[in-house]
Coordinates of C-alpha atoms and ligand atoms in Angstrom, one line a residue:
Chain G
M1 CA -32.4 11.2 -26.4
A2 CA -29.4 8.9 -26.6
D3 CA -29.0 5.9 -24.3
P4 CA -27.7 7.1 -20.9
I5 CA -24.1 6.5 -20.1
L6 CA -24.9 6.3 -16.4
E7 CA -28.2 5.3 -15.0
V8 CA -28.8 5.2 -11.2
Q9 CA -32.1 3.7 -10.2
D10 CA -33.5 4.1 -6.8
I11 CA -30.4 3.4 -4.8
H12 CA -30.4 3.2 -1.0
C13 CA -27.1 3.1 0.7
G14 CA -25.2 4.1 3.9
Y15 CA -22.6 3.1 6.4
D16 CA -22.7 0.1 8.7
G17 CA -26.2 -0.7 7.7
V18 CA -27.5 2.8 8.5
P19 CA -29.0 4.4 5.4
V20 CA -28.0 7.9 4.4
I21 CA -29.2 7.8 0.8
H22 CA -32.9 7.1 0.6
G23 CA -33.8 6.3 -3.0
I24 CA -31.8 8.4 -5.5
S25 CA -32.3 8.1 -9.2
L26 CA -30.4 10.0 -11.9
E27 CA -29.3 9.8 -15.5
V28 CA -26.4 11.2 -17.4
T29 CA -26.3 11.1 -21.2
P30 CA -23.0 10.8 -23.1
G31 CA -21.2 14.1 -23.5
E32 CA -23.2 15.9 -20.8
L33 CA -21.9 17.9 -17.8
V34 CA -24.2 17.2 -14.9
A35 CA -24.0 18.7 -11.5
I36 CA -25.3 17.4 -8.2
V37 CA -25.6 20.2 -5.6
G38 CA -26.6 20.2 -2.0
A39 CA -25.6 21.2 1.5
N40 CA -23.1 19.6 3.8
G41 CA -24.0 16.1 4.7
A42 CA -26.7 15.8 2.0
G43 CA -25.2 12.6 0.7
K44 CA -23.4 13.8 -2.4
T45 CA -20.1 12.0 -1.6
T46 CA -21.9 8.9 -0.6
T47 CA -23.7 8.9 -3.9
M48 CA -20.4 9.3 -5.8
K49 CA -18.6 6.6 -3.8
T50 CA -21.4 4.2 -4.5
I51 CA -21.3 4.9 -8.3
A52 CA -17.5 4.5 -8.3
G53 CA -17.7 1.2 -6.4
L54 CA -16.1 2.1 -3.1
M55 CA -19.3 1.1 -1.5
H56 CA -22.4 -0.8 -2.7
P57 CA -26.1 0.1 -2.6
F58 CA -28.4 -1.8 -0.2
S59 CA -30.9 -1.8 -3.0
G60 CA -31.4 -0.3 -6.4
S61 CA -29.1 -0.5 -9.3
I62 CA -26.4 1.4 -11.2
H63 CA -25.8 0.9 -14.9
F64 CA -22.8 2.2 -16.8
E65 CA -23.1 1.9 -20.6
G66 CA -25.9 -0.6 -20.1
R67 CA -23.8 -2.7 -17.7
D68 CA -24.8 -3.3 -14.1
I69 CA -22.0 -2.1 -12.0
S70 CA -23.8 -2.0 -8.6
R71 CA -21.7 -4.8 -7.2
M72 CA -18.4 -4.0 -8.8
K73 CA -15.4 -2.8 -6.9
A74 CA -13.7 0.6 -7.6
H75 CA -10.7 -1.1 -9.2
E76 CA -13.0 -2.8 -11.6
T77 CA -15.2 0.1 -12.6
I78 CA -12.2 2.2 -13.6
R79 CA -11.3 -0.5 -16.1
L80 CA -14.7 0.0 -17.7
G81 CA -14.1 3.8 -18.0
V82 CA -15.5 5.3 -14.7
S83 CA -12.9 7.5 -12.9
Y84 CA -13.6 9.2 -9.6
V85 CA -11.6 12.2 -8.3
P86 CA -12.4 12.0 -4.6
E87 CA -13.3 14.7 -2.2
G88 CA -10.2 16.1 -0.6
R89 CA -7.9 15.2 -3.5
R90 CA -6.4 12.2 -1.8
L91 CA -3.1 12.4 -3.6
F92 CA -0.3 9.9 -2.7
S93 CA 1.4 12.4 -0.5
K94 CA 5.0 11.1 -0.5
L95 CA 5.1 10.3 -4.2
T96 CA 6.0 12.8 -7.0
I97 CA 3.5 14.3 -9.4
Q98 CA 4.8 12.1 -12.2
E99 CA 4.4 9.0 -10.0
N100 CA 0.9 10.1 -9.0
L101 CA 0.0 10.5 -12.6
E102 CA 1.5 7.2 -13.6
L103 CA -0.6 5.5 -11.0
G104 CA -3.7 7.2 -12.5
A105 CA -2.8 5.2 -15.6
F106 CA -2.4 2.0 -13.6
T107 CA -5.0 0.2 -15.8
K108 CA -2.9 0.8 -18.9
N109 CA 0.1 -1.3 -19.8
D110 CA 1.2 0.2 -23.1
R111 CA 4.0 2.7 -22.4
R112 CA 3.1 4.7 -25.5
E113 CA -0.5 5.1 -24.4
I114 CA 0.6 6.2 -21.0
G115 CA 3.0 8.8 -22.6
Q116 CA 0.1 10.1 -24.7
S117 CA -2.1 10.5 -21.6
L118 CA 0.7 12.3 -19.9
E119 CA 1.0 14.7 -22.8
Q120 CA -2.7 15.4 -22.8
V121 CA -2.8 16.3 -19.1
F122 CA 0.3 18.4 -19.3
E123 CA -1.4 20.3 -22.1
L124 CA -4.4 20.9 -19.9
F125 CA -2.2 21.9 -16.9
P126 CA 1.1 23.1 -18.3
K127 CA 2.3 24.0 -14.8
L128 CA 2.3 20.4 -13.8
Y129 CA 5.0 19.6 -16.3
D130 CA 7.5 21.8 -14.6
R131 CA 6.6 20.4 -11.2
R132 CA 6.5 16.7 -12.2
T133 CA 9.4 15.7 -9.9
Q134 CA 8.0 17.5 -6.9
V135 CA 6.5 15.5 -4.0
A136 CA 2.8 15.9 -3.9
E137 CA 2.5 17.0 -0.3
T138 CA 4.7 20.0 -0.9
M139 CA 2.3 21.5 -3.4
S140 CA -0.3 24.2 -2.8
G141 CA -4.0 23.3 -2.5
G142 CA -4.8 24.6 -6.0
E143 CA -1.9 22.7 -7.6
Q144 CA -2.9 19.5 -5.7
Q145 CA -6.4 19.8 -7.1
M146 CA -5.0 20.0 -10.6
V147 CA -2.9 16.9 -10.0
A148 CA -6.0 15.1 -8.7
I149 CA -8.0 16.0 -11.8
A150 CA -5.1 15.1 -14.1
R151 CA -4.6 11.8 -12.3
G152 CA -8.3 11.1 -12.7
L153 CA -7.9 11.7 -16.5
M154 CA -4.9 9.4 -16.9
S155 CA -7.0 6.3 -17.4
S156 CA -8.8 8.0 -20.3
P157 CA -12.2 7.6 -18.7
R158 CA -15.5 8.1 -20.5
L159 CA -17.2 9.1 -17.3
L160 CA -15.4 11.5 -14.9
L161 CA -16.8 11.9 -11.4
L162 CA -15.6 15.0 -9.7
D163 CA -16.2 15.5 -6.0
E164 CA -16.1 19.0 -4.5
L165 CA -13.3 20.5 -6.6
S166 CA -13.7 23.9 -5.0
L167 CA -12.9 22.6 -1.5
G168 CA -10.3 24.9 0.1
L169 CA -9.7 27.0 -3.0
M170 CA -9.9 30.7 -3.3
P171 CA -12.5 32.1 -5.7
S172 CA -10.2 32.9 -8.6
L173 CA -8.8 29.4 -8.5
V174 CA -12.3 27.9 -8.4
E175 CA -13.0 29.7 -11.6
K176 CA -9.9 28.3 -13.2
V177 CA -10.7 24.8 -12.1
M178 CA -14.2 25.1 -13.5
E179 CA -12.8 26.3 -16.8
A180 CA -10.6 23.2 -16.9
V181 CA -13.7 21.0 -16.3
I182 CA -15.4 22.7 -19.3
S183 CA -12.5 22.0 -21.5
I184 CA -12.3 18.4 -20.3
N185 CA -16.0 18.0 -21.1
R186 CA -15.4 19.5 -24.6
T187 CA -13.0 16.8 -25.4
G188 CA -15.9 14.4 -25.1
V189 CA -15.6 13.2 -21.5
T190 CA -18.9 13.0 -19.8
V191 CA -18.7 14.7 -16.4
L192 CA -20.8 14.2 -13.2
L193 CA -19.8 16.8 -10.7
V194 CA -20.6 17.3 -7.0
E195 CA -20.4 20.8 -5.5
Q196 CA -21.3 22.9 -2.5
M197 CA -20.7 26.0 -4.5
V198 CA -24.0 25.8 -6.2
Q199 CA -23.9 28.8 -8.4
E200 CA -20.4 28.0 -9.8
A201 CA -21.4 24.5 -10.5
L202 CA -24.7 25.3 -12.2
E203 CA -23.1 28.0 -14.3
I204 CA -21.0 25.4 -16.1
A205 CA -23.4 22.5 -16.1
D206 CA -26.0 21.4 -18.6
R207 CA -28.3 19.9 -16.0
G208 CA -28.5 19.6 -12.3
Y209 CA -29.9 17.7 -9.4
V210 CA -30.5 19.2 -6.0
I211 CA -30.1 16.7 -3.1
Q212 CA -31.2 17.1 0.4
T213 CA -30.8 14.6 3.3
G214 CA -30.3 11.7 0.9
K215 CA -33.1 12.5 -1.6
I216 CA -33.4 14.4 -4.8
V217 CA -35.7 17.3 -4.2
Q218 CA -35.3 19.2 -7.5
Q219 CA -33.9 18.6 -10.9
G220 CA -33.8 20.3 -14.3
T221 CA -31.6 22.1 -16.7
A222 CA -28.9 24.3 -15.1
R223 CA -30.8 27.4 -16.2
E224 CA -34.0 26.3 -14.6
L225 CA -32.3 25.6 -11.3
L226 CA -30.4 28.8 -11.4
D227 CA -33.7 30.7 -11.9
S228 CA -35.6 28.6 -9.3
P229 CA -36.5 30.7 -6.2
E230 CA -36.1 27.7 -3.9
V231 CA -32.6 27.1 -5.1
R232 CA -31.7 30.7 -5.0
K233 CA -33.0 31.1 -1.5
A234 CA -31.6 27.9 0.0
Y235 CA -28.2 27.7 -1.7
M236 CA -27.2 31.1 -3.0
G237 CA -28.5 33.3 -0.1
M238 CA -30.7 35.4 -2.4
Chain U
M1 CA 43.6 -4.8 16.4
A2 CA 43.1 -8.0 14.4
T3 CA 40.7 -9.3 17.0
F4 CA 38.8 -6.1 17.0
L5 CA 38.4 -6.3 13.2
Q6 CA 37.5 -9.9 13.4
V7 CA 34.7 -9.2 16.0
A8 CA 33.5 -6.3 14.0
F9 CA 33.3 -8.3 10.8
D10 CA 31.4 -11.2 12.5
G11 CA 29.0 -8.6 13.9
L12 CA 28.4 -7.0 10.6
L13 CA 27.7 -10.3 8.9
N14 CA 25.2 -11.3 11.5
G15 CA 23.7 -7.8 11.2
L16 CA 23.1 -8.4 7.5
L17 CA 21.2 -11.6 8.3
Y18 CA 19.1 -9.7 10.8
A19 CA 18.5 -7.0 8.1
L20 CA 17.0 -9.5 5.7
V21 CA 14.7 -10.9 8.4
A22 CA 13.8 -7.4 9.5
A23 CA 13.2 -6.1 5.9
G24 CA 10.2 -8.5 5.4
L25 CA 8.8 -7.5 8.8
S26 CA 9.3 -3.8 7.9
L27 CA 7.7 -4.1 4.5
I28 CA 4.6 -5.8 6.0
W29 CA 4.4 -3.2 8.7
G30 CA 4.9 -0.3 6.3
V31 CA 2.1 -1.3 4.0
M32 CA -0.4 -2.9 6.2
D33 CA 0.3 -1.7 9.8
V34 CA 0.5 -5.3 10.8
I35 CA 3.2 -6.7 13.0
N36 CA 3.7 -10.3 12.0
F37 CA 4.5 -12.0 15.2
A38 CA 5.0 -15.3 13.3
H39 CA 7.8 -13.8 11.3
G40 CA 10.5 -15.7 13.1
E41 CA 8.5 -18.9 12.8
F42 CA 8.4 -18.3 9.0
L43 CA 12.2 -18.3 9.2
M44 CA 12.1 -21.5 11.2
I45 CA 9.8 -23.1 8.6
A46 CA 12.3 -22.4 5.9
M47 CA 15.1 -23.8 8.1
Y48 CA 13.3 -27.1 8.7
F49 CA 12.3 -27.2 5.0
S50 CA 16.0 -26.8 4.0
Y51 CA 17.2 -29.2 6.7
W52 CA 14.9 -32.0 5.7
L53 CA 15.6 -31.5 2.0
G54 CA 19.3 -31.7 2.8
F55 CA 18.9 -34.6 5.2
I56 CA 16.7 -36.8 3.1
W57 CA 17.6 -36.0 -0.4
K58 CA 21.1 -34.4 0.1
I59 CA 19.9 -31.2 -1.5
D60 CA 22.3 -28.4 -0.7
P61 CA 21.0 -25.3 1.3
I62 CA 22.1 -23.1 -1.6
I63 CA 19.4 -24.7 -3.7
S64 CA 17.0 -25.2 -0.8
S65 CA 17.1 -21.5 -0.2
V66 CA 15.5 -20.7 -3.5
A67 CA 12.8 -23.3 -2.9
G68 CA 12.5 -22.1 0.7
G69 CA 11.9 -18.5 -0.6
A70 CA 9.1 -19.8 -2.8
F71 CA 7.7 -22.0 -0.1
V72 CA 7.5 -19.3 2.5
F73 CA 6.1 -16.9 -0.1
I74 CA 3.2 -19.3 -0.3
V75 CA 3.1 -19.6 3.5
G76 CA 3.0 -15.8 3.8
A77 CA 0.3 -15.4 1.1
L78 CA -1.8 -18.2 2.8
T79 CA -1.4 -16.5 6.2
Y80 CA -2.7 -13.3 4.7
R81 CA -5.7 -15.1 3.1
L82 CA -6.7 -17.2 6.0
V83 CA -5.7 -15.1 9.0
I84 CA -4.7 -11.5 8.4
R85 CA -7.5 -10.6 6.0
R86 CA -10.1 -11.2 8.7
T87 CA -8.3 -8.7 11.0
I88 CA -8.0 -5.8 8.5
G89 CA -10.1 -2.8 9.6
K90 CA -10.3 -4.2 13.2
S91 CA -8.1 -3.0 16.0
A92 CA -4.4 -3.3 15.6
M93 CA -4.4 -5.7 18.5
S94 CA -6.4 -8.4 16.6
A95 CA -3.7 -8.9 14.0
L96 CA -1.1 -8.9 16.6
L97 CA -2.9 -11.6 18.7
A98 CA -3.8 -13.6 15.6
T99 CA -0.1 -13.7 14.4
F100 CA 1.0 -14.5 18.0
G101 CA -1.4 -17.4 18.0
L102 CA -0.1 -18.5 14.6
S103 CA 3.5 -18.4 15.9
M104 CA 2.5 -20.6 18.8
L105 CA 0.8 -23.0 16.5
I106 CA 3.7 -23.3 14.1
K107 CA 6.2 -23.7 17.0
N108 CA 4.2 -26.4 18.7
I109 CA 3.6 -28.3 15.5
C110 CA 7.4 -28.4 14.9
L111 CA 8.0 -29.4 18.6
N112 CA 5.5 -32.2 18.2
R113 CA 6.7 -33.4 14.8
F114 CA 10.4 -32.8 15.0
S115 CA 11.1 -32.9 18.8
P116 CA 13.1 -30.1 20.6
N117 CA 16.4 -31.5 19.2
F118 CA 18.9 -29.2 17.6
R119 CA 19.6 -30.2 14.0
L120 CA 22.5 -29.1 11.9
L121 CA 23.2 -30.1 8.3
Q122 CA 26.5 -31.9 7.7
D123 CA 28.6 -32.0 4.5
T124 CA 27.1 -29.0 2.8
L125 CA 28.9 -27.1 0.1
L126 CA 29.6 -24.1 2.2
G127 CA 29.5 -25.6 5.7
G128 CA 32.7 -25.1 7.8
K129 CA 34.6 -23.4 5.0
T130 CA 36.6 -20.2 5.9
F131 CA 39.2 -18.1 4.2
N132 CA 41.7 -15.7 5.5
L133 CA 41.6 -12.1 4.4
A134 CA 44.4 -9.9 5.8
G135 CA 44.4 -11.7 9.1
I136 CA 40.6 -11.9 9.4
I137 CA 39.0 -15.3 9.2
I138 CA 35.9 -15.1 7.1
P139 CA 33.4 -17.9 7.4
V140 CA 32.0 -18.6 4.0
P141 CA 28.4 -19.5 4.9
Q142 CA 27.9 -16.3 6.8
L143 CA 29.5 -14.3 4.1
V144 CA 27.2 -15.8 1.5
I145 CA 24.1 -15.0 3.6
G146 CA 25.4 -11.5 4.1
L147 CA 25.9 -11.0 0.4
V148 CA 22.5 -12.5 -0.5
A149 CA 20.9 -10.3 2.1
L150 CA 22.5 -7.2 0.7
A151 CA 21.4 -8.1 -2.8
L152 CA 17.9 -8.9 -1.8
L153 CA 17.5 -5.7 0.2
F154 CA 18.6 -3.8 -2.8
V155 CA 16.2 -5.6 -5.1
V156 CA 13.2 -5.1 -2.6
Y157 CA 14.1 -1.5 -2.2
R158 CA 14.4 -0.8 -5.9
L159 CA 11.1 -2.7 -6.5
V160 CA 9.3 -0.5 -4.0
K161 CA 10.8 2.8 -5.0
K162 CA 11.3 2.5 -8.8
T163 CA 8.7 0.3 -10.3
R164 CA 5.1 0.8 -11.1
L165 CA 4.2 -2.2 -8.9
G166 CA 6.3 -0.5 -6.1
W167 CA 4.4 2.7 -6.5
A168 CA 1.2 0.7 -6.3
I169 CA 2.4 -0.9 -3.1
Q170 CA 3.3 2.6 -1.7
A171 CA 0.0 4.0 -2.8
T172 CA -1.9 1.2 -1.1
A173 CA 0.1 2.0 2.1
M174 CA -0.7 5.7 1.9
D175 CA -4.3 5.6 1.0
K176 CA -6.0 2.3 0.3
E177 CA -9.3 3.7 -1.0
A178 CA -7.5 6.1 -3.4
A179 CA -5.3 3.2 -4.6
E180 CA -8.5 1.3 -5.4
L181 CA -9.7 4.3 -7.4
M182 CA -6.5 4.0 -9.6
G183 CA -7.5 0.4 -10.5
I184 CA -5.1 -1.2 -8.0
N185 CA -6.5 -4.4 -6.5
T186 CA -5.3 -3.7 -3.0
E187 CA -6.3 -7.2 -1.8
R188 CA -3.8 -8.5 -4.2
I189 CA -1.1 -6.0 -3.1
Y190 CA -1.6 -7.2 0.5
L191 CA -1.3 -10.8 -0.5
L192 CA 1.9 -10.0 -2.5
V193 CA 3.4 -8.0 0.3
F194 CA 2.8 -10.7 2.8
G195 CA 4.3 -13.2 0.3
L196 CA 7.3 -11.0 -0.3
G197 CA 7.9 -10.6 3.4
G198 CA 7.8 -14.3 3.7
A199 CA 10.1 -14.9 0.8
C200 CA 12.8 -12.7 2.4
V201 CA 12.9 -14.9 5.5
G202 CA 12.4 -18.0 3.4
I203 CA 15.6 -17.4 1.5
A204 CA 17.5 -16.5 4.6
G205 CA 16.1 -19.6 6.5
G206 CA 16.9 -21.8 3.5
L207 CA 20.6 -20.9 3.7
L208 CA 21.0 -21.1 7.5
P209 CA 21.1 -24.8 8.3
S210 CA 24.7 -25.1 7.0
Y211 CA 25.9 -23.2 10.1
L212 CA 23.0 -22.6 12.5
A213 CA 21.1 -25.4 14.1
V214 CA 17.3 -25.7 13.6
H215 CA 15.1 -26.2 16.6
P216 CA 11.5 -25.2 17.5
E217 CA 12.6 -22.1 19.5
V218 CA 15.0 -20.7 16.8
G219 CA 12.3 -18.4 15.4
A220 CA 11.5 -16.6 18.6
L221 CA 14.8 -14.9 19.1
F222 CA 14.8 -13.8 15.4
S223 CA 11.3 -12.4 15.8
L224 CA 12.4 -10.4 18.7
I225 CA 15.6 -9.1 17.1
A226 CA 13.8 -8.3 13.8
F227 CA 11.2 -6.4 15.7
V228 CA 13.8 -4.4 17.5
C229 CA 15.6 -3.7 14.2
V230 CA 12.4 -2.5 12.6
A231 CA 11.4 -0.3 15.6
M232 CA 14.8 1.1 15.9
G233 CA 15.2 1.8 12.2
G234 CA 11.8 3.5 12.0
F235 CA 8.7 1.4 11.1
G236 CA 8.4 0.8 7.4
S237 CA 11.8 2.1 6.4
I238 CA 14.0 -0.5 4.8
P239 CA 17.2 1.6 4.9
G240 CA 16.4 2.3 8.5
A241 CA 16.1 -1.5 9.2
L242 CA 19.4 -2.1 7.5
L243 CA 21.2 0.5 9.6
A244 CA 19.6 -0.7 12.8
S245 CA 20.4 -4.3 12.0
L246 CA 24.1 -3.6 11.4
L247 CA 24.3 -1.6 14.6
I248 CA 22.6 -4.5 16.5
G249 CA 24.9 -7.0 14.9
L250 CA 28.0 -5.0 16.0
V251 CA 26.8 -4.3 19.5
E252 CA 25.9 -8.0 19.9
A253 CA 29.3 -9.1 18.7
F254 CA 31.3 -6.6 20.8
A255 CA 29.3 -7.1 24.0
G256 CA 29.5 -10.9 23.5
F257 CA 33.2 -10.8 23.0
Y258 CA 34.5 -8.1 25.2
I259 CA 32.1 -8.3 28.1
A260 CA 30.5 -11.8 28.3
P261 CA 28.4 -13.9 25.9
V262 CA 25.5 -13.9 28.3
F263 CA 25.6 -10.1 28.2
K264 CA 25.1 -9.6 24.5
Y265 CA 21.3 -9.4 24.5
V266 CA 21.4 -7.0 27.5
A267 CA 23.5 -4.7 25.3
V268 CA 21.2 -5.2 22.3
F269 CA 18.0 -4.4 24.1
G270 CA 19.7 -1.7 26.1
L271 CA 20.7 0.0 22.8
Y272 CA 17.1 -0.4 21.7
L273 CA 15.8 1.3 24.8
V274 CA 18.2 4.2 24.4
V275 CA 17.4 4.7 20.7
V276 CA 13.6 4.7 21.2
M277 CA 13.8 7.0 24.2
V278 CA 15.9 9.6 22.2
R279 CA 14.0 9.0 18.9
P280 CA 10.7 7.4 19.5
R281 CA 10.0 7.0 15.8
G282 CA 13.3 5.3 15.2
L283 CA 16.4 6.4 13.3
F284 CA 14.7 6.9 10.0
G285 CA 11.1 7.4 11.4
W286 CA 8.9 10.1 9.9
Ligands
LIG1 N1 -17.6 7.0 6.7 C1 -18.8 7.3 7.2 N2 -19.3 6.7 8.2 C2 -20.5 7.0 8.7 N3 -21.3 8.0 8.3 C3 -20.8 8.7 7.3 C4 -19.6 8.4 6.7 N4 -19.4 9.3 5.7 C5 -20.5 10.1 5.7 N5 -21.4 9.7 6.6 C6 -22.7 10.4 6.8 O1 -23.4 10.3 5.7 C7 -24.1 11.5 5.4 C8 -23.8 12.0 4.0 O2 -22.5 12.3 4.0 P1 -21.7 12.7 2.6 O3 -20.3 12.7 2.9 O4 -22.2 11.8 1.5 O5 -22.3 14.2 2.4 P2 -21.9 15.3 1.4 O6 -23.1 15.7 0.7 O7 -20.8 14.8 0.5 O8 -21.4 16.4 2.4 P3 -20.1 17.5 2.2 O9 -20.7 18.6 1.4 O10 -19.8 17.9 3.6 O11 -19.0 16.8 1.6 C9 -23.7 12.4 6.5 O12 -24.8 12.5 7.5 C10 -22.5 11.8 7.1 O13 -22.4 12.1 8.5
LIG2 MG1 -18.9 15.4 0.2

């Protein structure tokens, strides 16, 4: 197997000194699409925030492309190629789509490069091109999610972290968004995805991790997890 | 009629000065939710800075204002680093009390070093000059400050609305964590915003000593009026602060002239009370 692009080793982290993640380890190899699934409050977002650098582990380490990023801040990790699309979209509500996207490319200084990234995301989401002068807060939930993904791509990341894309979307839109994730992954971007919609996530993923109260309780290929009776019973109501 | 126009014009010029002071306060509030109580003292620092440069080395306030802008930019940035940064994420009260303490400190240092005397620069390029425009007497120093204020407000407004750095400032104001995720170093944005807020009053303060006397209490009134302008205009809105400042300048001038000079602040704060009662979020508040 190739060297992992992301290697999380036994991290413990939490809020105000109270741990909510109790020793999580995971690995993602270049080009993979990996899903982390689990119930509300399992610690999925906390894990993602810690990888992105919005918070730091109490112990354990995180390596990206062989480099220790455990102590780096979010505005530093994105310069290395880690982009996090946060839970709840978190668009800059009073700014236009175009301005939101430009901020996604804040790490780039070359106008031409920014133009190319814009073209790429407009190709992925043609609808956004027509809406580029619209203020973010006036868009529908589905459109906002597309902007959030597009904004996350503007820095041309090598690792894209996607948190709960399905939140608040109707099933047909969830499918569309998942398709977009597949096509992003096909362009060579490694994807680590967090979802409560376990089935939908595992259907597009190569591998998956199941997390429960801050620990990984199961892992394997997406197929294995989809077929696992425990997973089916706990998360798919079957 | 001529008197009426004269009073109105004087009021508007004063209003522009208030707008420049208020713009810095508004910018800091809009981005960081911090009310800088020491804002007026920043103005005073620039006034003393300009006064002493003029008194000792005969440097004209026009030049001192540029140096004053740079100097108070640094004062603002240092204030952020040493004081404000420690209060971020704590209750809004802690930043308020911290800057209140800072204002006391600066005022008393000036009182101790420079005495309570009123100091006015003599023989400046602009000082005392006036010209007559269709019957209205226009004081040159005030006019220059007014024009500088307008130009600076325009520059700051454009910077915030139309440049990438400005979007980064707005993004930091709207969602700090999301801004970090874009690669924006929000610490540096805060530092810059505090510096910019300082630079606005620094430039204004640098120009002032050619017609307004410096003394250790001069900042307090400006702090208060700037706060009223910002609250009346709608916190964080630069156009709102401009409009409110012009209104306050006018009310102050008319009340001072047609009623009685001692009455002008009664009118100003009366107007403030009325506006915030009718529109609690200010004229341009969201
Ligand atoms: N800002 C915070 N301060 C304190 N505790 C928090 C904070 N955010 C999350 N927690 C706690 O940490 C635990 C894990 O939360 P986390 O948001 O990581 O879960 P999640 O798996 O993403 O859940 P969801 O599916 O609801 O998004 C929860 O018990 C939660 O209450
Ligand atoms: Mg979550």
